[in-house]
XYZ file of C-alpha atoms in Angstrom:
177
model
C 0.000 0.000 0.000
C 1.397 3.360 -1.047
C 0.862 6.400 1.207
C -1.211 9.038 -0.604
C -0.514 12.555 0.652
C -3.231 14.446 -1.232
C -6.044 12.877 -3.227
C -7.517 14.550 -6.294
C -10.222 13.647 -8.759
C -7.914 12.648 -11.648
C -4.597 12.233 -9.851
C -3.234 11.962 -6.353
C 0.164 12.794 -4.918
C 1.930 9.934 -3.174
C 5.189 9.277 -1.400
C 7.667 7.962 -3.993
C 8.727 4.346 -3.585
C 11.802 2.520 -4.771
C 9.588 0.820 -7.371
C 9.085 4.251 -8.974
C 12.793 4.639 -9.711
C 12.805 2.414 -12.806
C 9.853 4.327 -14.279
C 11.505 7.660 -13.501
C 14.697 6.490 -15.194
C 12.819 5.353 -18.320
C 10.748 8.545 -18.470
C 13.778 10.787 -17.882
C 15.550 9.187 -20.836
C 12.553 9.577 -23.176
C 13.594 12.458 -25.447
C 9.992 13.681 -25.834
C 9.546 13.906 -22.059
C 13.065 15.262 -21.505
C 12.855 17.943 -24.224
C 11.631 20.736 -21.955
C 13.116 19.597 -18.627
C 16.456 20.815 -17.321
C 19.412 19.260 -19.147
C 17.300 18.198 -22.164
C 20.175 16.461 -23.926
C 21.394 14.674 -20.797
C 21.594 10.936 -20.312
C 20.505 9.529 -16.977
C 21.892 6.333 -15.520
C 19.810 4.043 -13.376
C 22.347 4.330 -10.536
C 21.910 8.122 -10.595
C 18.170 7.687 -10.155
C 18.781 5.350 -7.206
C 21.009 8.014 -5.619
C 18.333 10.660 -6.274
C 15.716 8.450 -4.628
C 17.920 7.860 -1.573
C 18.583 11.603 -1.221
C 14.858 12.354 -1.429
C 14.026 9.500 0.944
C 16.515 10.660 3.550
C 15.385 14.260 3.263
C 18.884 15.515 2.540
C 17.509 17.996 0.045
C 15.136 20.851 0.576
C 12.641 19.171 -1.698
C 9.257 17.538 -1.498
C 8.853 15.144 -4.399
C 5.665 13.221 -5.102
C 4.775 10.448 -7.467
C 1.697 11.472 -9.449
C -0.756 8.569 -9.414
C -3.807 8.170 -11.576
C -6.473 8.188 -8.841
C -8.679 5.477 -10.337
C -5.970 2.909 -11.160
C -3.305 4.078 -8.678
C -0.774 3.777 -11.532
C 2.187 6.187 -11.549
C 1.923 8.717 -14.384
C 4.640 11.253 -13.489
C 6.269 13.311 -10.773
C 5.769 16.742 -9.234
C 8.062 18.445 -6.767
C 8.694 21.532 -4.735
C 12.403 22.309 -4.934
C 14.765 24.797 -3.305
C 12.280 25.190 -0.465
C 13.203 28.305 1.482
C 11.202 28.485 4.698
C 12.821 31.757 5.790
C 11.643 33.618 2.687
C 8.605 31.395 2.145
C 9.076 30.178 -1.411
C 9.885 27.127 -3.520
C 10.389 26.227 -7.155
C 7.854 23.938 -8.803
C 8.874 21.177 -11.192
C 6.784 18.465 -12.813
C 6.450 16.080 -15.699
C 3.943 13.530 -16.893
C 4.917 10.437 -18.901
C 4.175 10.785 -22.606
C 1.484 8.091 -22.668
C -0.541 10.158 -20.152
C -0.316 13.572 -21.838
C -3.410 15.658 -22.617
C -5.611 14.197 -19.870
C -5.455 17.071 -17.362
C -3.083 15.181 -15.069
C -0.374 17.861 -14.980
C -2.896 20.612 -14.261
C -4.354 18.754 -11.291
C -0.934 17.591 -10.034
C 0.230 21.226 -9.952
C -2.993 22.254 -8.182
C -2.370 19.611 -5.498
C 1.311 20.569 -5.150
C 0.252 24.190 -4.607
C -2.206 23.089 -1.942
C 0.607 21.219 -0.195
C 2.973 24.200 -0.524
C 0.531 26.753 0.857
C -1.392 24.708 3.426
C 1.208 22.246 4.713
C 4.517 24.059 4.209
C 2.991 27.504 4.813
C 4.892 29.007 1.883
C 3.833 32.376 0.528
C 4.981 31.903 -3.081
C 5.725 29.167 -5.601
C 7.578 29.893 -8.830
C 8.353 27.925 -11.984
C 10.688 28.274 -14.944
C 9.468 27.160 -18.377
C 11.039 27.198 -21.829
C 8.947 29.331 -24.173
C 8.222 26.568 -26.738
C 6.646 24.437 -23.989
C 3.115 25.685 -24.634
C 1.492 22.802 -22.726
C 3.392 23.598 -19.542
C 2.666 27.308 -19.853
C -1.051 26.460 -20.071
C -0.798 24.243 -16.961
C 0.698 27.133 -15.006
C -1.823 29.675 -16.300
C -4.749 27.366 -15.452
C -3.383 27.251 -11.904
C -3.229 31.037 -11.592
C 0.489 31.585 -12.176
C 1.525 34.942 -13.585
C 4.371 35.562 -16.032
C 6.843 37.823 -14.215
C 10.087 37.509 -16.160
C 11.876 36.398 -19.272
C 15.495 35.468 -19.827
C 16.054 35.899 -23.547
C 17.747 33.143 -25.552
C 18.799 31.649 -22.219
C 18.819 27.889 -22.799
C 19.609 25.577 -25.680
C 16.937 23.019 -26.554
C 17.828 20.419 -29.196
C 15.662 21.026 -32.258
C 14.785 24.574 -31.135
C 18.133 26.303 -30.635
C 18.414 28.955 -27.932
C 15.034 29.759 -26.411
C 13.673 32.193 -23.862
C 13.169 30.921 -20.343
C 9.997 32.276 -18.759
C 9.519 32.794 -15.039
C 6.064 32.372 -13.515
C 4.971 32.828 -9.915
C 1.908 32.359 -7.790
C 1.309 33.808 -4.345
C -0.815 32.202 -1.677
C -4.120 34.016 -1.407
C -4.035 35.843 1.874
């Protein structure tokens, strides 16, 4: 039985398990999934994913990472995380991805909604921000649907294979006071 932290209609956020590592490794090496994540041309070794899992499990990072589960089947469909959590200043960076076979079902939108709920209600943060490459229209829509506002742009900041140098957009959302 996997501990679910927050349950949603389409997806739920659960504590990652060691069984999720193989899926994460496969998804991270899928070029379509990887295209708009950090280090899009990187290769990820299974041992690196095991180390990542152990670091997350032991809480050595200021992160909260969740496996995104399809609520009805309880099957893993992706990951969402709050990174660089800064309790003093009350903010964190949001990151997420959904496996390609689960795209266009609303899973990312609801996973982000649940991660925001966790950030604002459980961690008592005042702001969550996200960085997105401009060609990633789907991710921009996910953020906008969740009330994020575009607050900055770094021009021609990152190289994406197949796109060249692209702008990196910065979005943020404040907790409603």
